[in-house]
Coordinates of C-alpha atoms in Angstrom, one line a residue:
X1408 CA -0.8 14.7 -12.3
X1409 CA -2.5 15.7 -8.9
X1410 CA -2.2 13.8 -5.9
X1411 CA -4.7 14.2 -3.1
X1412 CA -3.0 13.9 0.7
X1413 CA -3.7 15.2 3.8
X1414 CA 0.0 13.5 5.3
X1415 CA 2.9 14.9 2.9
X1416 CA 2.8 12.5 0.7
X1417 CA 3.5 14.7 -2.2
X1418 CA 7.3 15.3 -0.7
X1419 CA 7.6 11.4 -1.3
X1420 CA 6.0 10.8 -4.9
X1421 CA 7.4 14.2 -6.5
X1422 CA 10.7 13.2 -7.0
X1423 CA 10.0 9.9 -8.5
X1424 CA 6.6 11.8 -11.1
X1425 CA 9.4 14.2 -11.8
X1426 CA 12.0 11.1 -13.3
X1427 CA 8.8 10.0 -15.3
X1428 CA 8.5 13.1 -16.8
X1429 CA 5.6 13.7 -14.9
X1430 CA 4.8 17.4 -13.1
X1431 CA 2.8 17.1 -9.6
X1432 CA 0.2 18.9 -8.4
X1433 CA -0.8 18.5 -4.8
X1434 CA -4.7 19.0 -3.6
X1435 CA -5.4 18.6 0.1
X1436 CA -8.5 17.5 1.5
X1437 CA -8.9 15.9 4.4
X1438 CA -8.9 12.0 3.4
X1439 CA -9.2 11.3 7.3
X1440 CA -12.6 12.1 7.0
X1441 CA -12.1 8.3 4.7
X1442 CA -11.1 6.2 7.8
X1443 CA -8.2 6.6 10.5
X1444 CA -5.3 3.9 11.3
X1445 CA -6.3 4.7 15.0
X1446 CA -9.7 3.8 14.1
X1447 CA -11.1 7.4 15.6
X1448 CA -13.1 7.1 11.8
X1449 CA -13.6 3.8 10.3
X1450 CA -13.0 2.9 6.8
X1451 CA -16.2 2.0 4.8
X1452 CA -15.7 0.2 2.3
X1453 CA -12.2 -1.7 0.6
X1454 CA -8.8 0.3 0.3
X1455 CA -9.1 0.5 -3.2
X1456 CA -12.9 2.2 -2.6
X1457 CA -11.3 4.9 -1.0
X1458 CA -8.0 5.1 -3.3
X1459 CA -11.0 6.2 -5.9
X1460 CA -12.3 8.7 -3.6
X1461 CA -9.5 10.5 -3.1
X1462 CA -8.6 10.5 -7.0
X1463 CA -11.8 11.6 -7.8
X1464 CA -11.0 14.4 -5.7
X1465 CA -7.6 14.9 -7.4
X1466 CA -9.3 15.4 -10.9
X1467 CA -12.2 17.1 -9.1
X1468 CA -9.6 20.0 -7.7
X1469 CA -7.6 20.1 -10.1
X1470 CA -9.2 20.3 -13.7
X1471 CA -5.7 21.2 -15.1
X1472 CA -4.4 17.4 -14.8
X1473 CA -4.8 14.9 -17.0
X1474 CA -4.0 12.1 -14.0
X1475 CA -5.5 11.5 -10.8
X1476 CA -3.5 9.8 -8.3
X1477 CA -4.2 8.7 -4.5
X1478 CA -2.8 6.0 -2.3
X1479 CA -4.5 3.7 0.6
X1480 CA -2.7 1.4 3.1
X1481 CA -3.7 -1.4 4.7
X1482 CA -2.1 -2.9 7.8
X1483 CA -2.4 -6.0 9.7
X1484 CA -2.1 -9.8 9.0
X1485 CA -0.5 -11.1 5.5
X1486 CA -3.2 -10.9 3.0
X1487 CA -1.6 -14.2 1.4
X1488 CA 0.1 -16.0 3.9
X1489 CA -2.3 -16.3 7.5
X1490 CA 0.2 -17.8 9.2
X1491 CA 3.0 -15.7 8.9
X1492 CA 4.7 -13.9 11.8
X1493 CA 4.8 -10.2 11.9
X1494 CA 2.3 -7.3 10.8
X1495 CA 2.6 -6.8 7.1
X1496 CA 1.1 -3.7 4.7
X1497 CA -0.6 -3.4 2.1
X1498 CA 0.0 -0.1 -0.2
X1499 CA -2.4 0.7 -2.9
X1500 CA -1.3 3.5 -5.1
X1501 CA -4.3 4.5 -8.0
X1502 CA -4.6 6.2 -10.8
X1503 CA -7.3 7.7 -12.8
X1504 CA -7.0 8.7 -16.4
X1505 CA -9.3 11.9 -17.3
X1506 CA -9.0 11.6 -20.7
X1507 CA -9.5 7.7 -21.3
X1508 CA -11.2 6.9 -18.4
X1509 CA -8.8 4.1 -17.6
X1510 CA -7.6 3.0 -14.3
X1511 CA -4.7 1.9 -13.1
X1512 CA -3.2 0.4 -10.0
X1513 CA 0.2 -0.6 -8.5
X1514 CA 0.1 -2.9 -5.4
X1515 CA 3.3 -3.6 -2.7
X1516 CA 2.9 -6.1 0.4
X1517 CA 5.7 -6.0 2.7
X1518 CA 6.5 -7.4 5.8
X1519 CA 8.8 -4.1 6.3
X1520 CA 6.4 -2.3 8.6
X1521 CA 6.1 -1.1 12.2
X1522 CA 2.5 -1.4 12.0
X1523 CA 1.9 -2.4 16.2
X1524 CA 0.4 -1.6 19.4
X1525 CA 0.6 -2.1 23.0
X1526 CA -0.2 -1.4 26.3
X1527 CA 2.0 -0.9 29.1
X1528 CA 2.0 -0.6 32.1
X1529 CA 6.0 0.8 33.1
X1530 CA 7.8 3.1 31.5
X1531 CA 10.5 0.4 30.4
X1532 CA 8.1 -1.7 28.3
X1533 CA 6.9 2.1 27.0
X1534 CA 10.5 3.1 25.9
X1535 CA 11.0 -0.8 24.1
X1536 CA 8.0 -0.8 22.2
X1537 CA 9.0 3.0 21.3
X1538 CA 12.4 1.9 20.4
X1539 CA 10.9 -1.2 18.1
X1540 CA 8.7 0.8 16.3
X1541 CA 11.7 3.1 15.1
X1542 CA 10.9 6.4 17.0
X1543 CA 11.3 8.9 16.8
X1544 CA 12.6 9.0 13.0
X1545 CA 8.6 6.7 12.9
X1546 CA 5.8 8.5 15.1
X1547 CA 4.3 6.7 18.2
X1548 CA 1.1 7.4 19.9
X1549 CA 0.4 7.5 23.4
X1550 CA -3.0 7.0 24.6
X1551 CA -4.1 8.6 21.1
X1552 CA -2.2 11.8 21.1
X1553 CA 1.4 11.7 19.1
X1554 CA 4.7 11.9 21.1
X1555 CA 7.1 13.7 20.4
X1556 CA 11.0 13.2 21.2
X1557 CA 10.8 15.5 23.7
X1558 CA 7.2 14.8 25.3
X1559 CA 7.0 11.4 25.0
X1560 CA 8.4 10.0 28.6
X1561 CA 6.5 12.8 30.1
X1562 CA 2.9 11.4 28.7
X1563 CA 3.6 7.7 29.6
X1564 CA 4.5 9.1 32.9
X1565 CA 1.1 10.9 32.9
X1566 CA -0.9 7.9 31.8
X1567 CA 1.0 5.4 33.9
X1568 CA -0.2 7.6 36.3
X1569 CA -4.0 6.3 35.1
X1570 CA -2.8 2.9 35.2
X1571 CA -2.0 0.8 31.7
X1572 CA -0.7 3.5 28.5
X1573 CA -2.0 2.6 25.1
X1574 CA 1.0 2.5 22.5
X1575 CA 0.3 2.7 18.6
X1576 CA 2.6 3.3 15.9
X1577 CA 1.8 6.5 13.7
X1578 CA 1.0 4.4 10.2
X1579 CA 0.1 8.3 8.5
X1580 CA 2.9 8.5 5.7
X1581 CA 4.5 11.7 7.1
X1582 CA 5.6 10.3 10.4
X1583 CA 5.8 6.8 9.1
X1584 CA 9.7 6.5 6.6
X1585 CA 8.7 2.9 6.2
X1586 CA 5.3 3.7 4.7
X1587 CA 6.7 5.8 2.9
X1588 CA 9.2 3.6 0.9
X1589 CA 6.6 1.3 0.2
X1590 CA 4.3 3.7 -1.3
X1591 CA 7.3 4.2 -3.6
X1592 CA 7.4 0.6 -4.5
X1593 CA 3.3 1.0 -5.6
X1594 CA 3.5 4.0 -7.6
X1595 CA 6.4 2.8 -9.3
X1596 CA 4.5 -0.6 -10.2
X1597 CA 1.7 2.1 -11.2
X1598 CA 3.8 4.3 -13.2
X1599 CA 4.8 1.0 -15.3
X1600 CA 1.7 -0.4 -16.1
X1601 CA 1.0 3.4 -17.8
X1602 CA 4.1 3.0 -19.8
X1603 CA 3.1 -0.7 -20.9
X1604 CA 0.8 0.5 -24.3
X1605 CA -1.0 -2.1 -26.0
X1606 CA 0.3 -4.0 -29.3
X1607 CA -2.7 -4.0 -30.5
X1608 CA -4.2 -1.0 -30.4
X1609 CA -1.1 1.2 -28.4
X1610 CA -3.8 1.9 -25.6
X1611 CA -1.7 1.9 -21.7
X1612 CA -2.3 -0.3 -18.7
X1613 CA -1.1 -3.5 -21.0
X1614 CA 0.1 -5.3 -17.9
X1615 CA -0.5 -8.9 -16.6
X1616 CA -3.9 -9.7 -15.3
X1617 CA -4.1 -13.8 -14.4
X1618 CA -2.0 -16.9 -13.7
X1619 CA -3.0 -19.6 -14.9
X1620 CA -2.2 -22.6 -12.6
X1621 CA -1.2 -26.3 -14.0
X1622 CA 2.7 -26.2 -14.0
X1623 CA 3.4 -29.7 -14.3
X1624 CA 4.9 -31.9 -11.1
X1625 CA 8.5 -32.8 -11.3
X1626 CA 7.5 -36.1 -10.4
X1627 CA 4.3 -37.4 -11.3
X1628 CA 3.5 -34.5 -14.3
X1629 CA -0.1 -33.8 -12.6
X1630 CA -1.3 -29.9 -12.6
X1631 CA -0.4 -28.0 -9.8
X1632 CA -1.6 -25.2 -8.2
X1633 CA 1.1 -22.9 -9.4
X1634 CA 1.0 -20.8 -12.4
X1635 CA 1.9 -21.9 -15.9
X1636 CA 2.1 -18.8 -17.3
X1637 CA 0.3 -15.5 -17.1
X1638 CA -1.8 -13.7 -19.3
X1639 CA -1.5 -9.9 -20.0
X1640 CA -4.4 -7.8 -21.3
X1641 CA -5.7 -4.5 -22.7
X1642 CA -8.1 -2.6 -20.7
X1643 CA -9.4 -1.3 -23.8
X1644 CA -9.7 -3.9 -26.7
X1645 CA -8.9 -6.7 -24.4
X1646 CA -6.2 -7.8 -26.8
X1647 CA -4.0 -10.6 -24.6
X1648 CA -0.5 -12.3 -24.8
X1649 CA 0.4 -15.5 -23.3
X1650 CA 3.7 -16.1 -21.5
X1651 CA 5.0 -19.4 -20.2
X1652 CA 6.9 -19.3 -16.9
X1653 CA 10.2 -19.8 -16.5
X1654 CA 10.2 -22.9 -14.8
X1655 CA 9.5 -26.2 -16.9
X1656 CA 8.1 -27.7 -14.1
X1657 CA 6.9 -27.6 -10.2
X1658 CA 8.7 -29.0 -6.9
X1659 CA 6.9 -32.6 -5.8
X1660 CA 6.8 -30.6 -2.7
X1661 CA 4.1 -28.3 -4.0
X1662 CA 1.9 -31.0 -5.9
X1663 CA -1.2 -32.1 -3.9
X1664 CA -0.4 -35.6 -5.4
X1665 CA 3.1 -36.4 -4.2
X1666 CA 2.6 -34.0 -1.2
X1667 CA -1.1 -34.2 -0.3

């Protein structure tokens, strides 16, 4: 399997390839040329646009591997829930079949992330945010240039010198141990829908691909919103199953009838 990264994050996926079974090759390109979290480069396109990039570029440098595998992140509001408090991530972690031509994907949101920034304007509101965001175990940026342990109240003293200092949180997986354990999460969701083979014709990626909403209220018995079961299907023959929820039926609170 090779892994493009530009940020270490073949230190973090080798161990758990190697319980798999799975050997790792790393290629390194520079995937900042893809988008930066500082925004020096922006991002064209979706996450999962550039995930295929850089696994492209996996198989592309390394015509030994079968698998191409690449991760993106995304970072900002909850992608589900608008209203919720907090930054939360997004970790996309891909994988390209050269063989079958399949893809895969694993997905983890999480509201465990130091994704932030701030600007200050003393040294004590430089040295909170700095503690928040976990440093120096998680990198920080000051004014665009990464601090260190040792240089970091000597550049907020420079820039509060300019007036306000920009903070950000370093969201690159190498300087990031949060980051990193989600990324973990993804390719392990990634690694199991390649183990899940097809019943019908043993092909992988057999894994569940819609909900199908109407569980009936607990009150009234109208559809709700939530799922009823879930449908898993091949990729390749689009064989499917059918599985019911657990749950026989929805909370009143949930149904647009009883709780409109």
């Amino acid at each position: 399997m090779a892994l493009v990264t530009h940020h270490g994050k073949e230190l973090v996926v080798r161990p758990a390839l190697a319980r798999a079974g799975l050997s790792l090759v790393h290629v390194d390109r520079d995937t900042d040329t893809l988008g930066t979290f500082t925004g020096d480069t922006r991002r064209e396109g979706s996450a999962i646009d550039a995930a295929r990039t850089k696994a492209s570029w996996a198989l592309a440098d390394a015509p030994q591997a079968r698998f191409g595998l690449a991760s993106e992140g995304s970072f900002g509001p909850h992608p589900f829930v608008p209203w919720a408090a907090g930054g939360h991530e997004l970790e996309l972690v891909l994988l390209l079949d050269r063989v079958t031509g399949i893809e895969l994907r694993g997905d983890d949101v999480t509201g465990e992330t130091n994704f932030s920034a701030r600007a200050v304007t003393t040294h004590a509101d430089a040295v909170e945010f700095a503690r928040g965001a976990g440093f120096p175990s998680h990198g920080v940026f000051v004014d665009r240039l990464l601090a260190t342990d040792q240089t970091f109240d000597e550049m907020v003293s420079a820039g509060l010198e300019r007036g306000a200092v920009r903070l950000e949180t370093d969201m690159r997986a190498h300087h990031n141990p949060l980051r990193q354990a989600s990324i973990l999460r993804a390719l392990e969701r990634c690694l199991e829908a390649l183990a899940a083979t097809c019943p019908s014709c043993a092909w992988p990626g057999f894994t569940i691909t819609e909900a199908a909403p109407g569980l009936p209220c607990e009150d009234c018995g109208a559809p709700t919103r939530l799922p009823a079961g879930w449908w898993s299907r091949c990729p390749h023959c689009q064989f499917a199953t059918w599985a019911p929820t657990v749950e026989a039926r929805a909370p009143a609170g949930r149904c647009d009838g009883c709780n409109p």
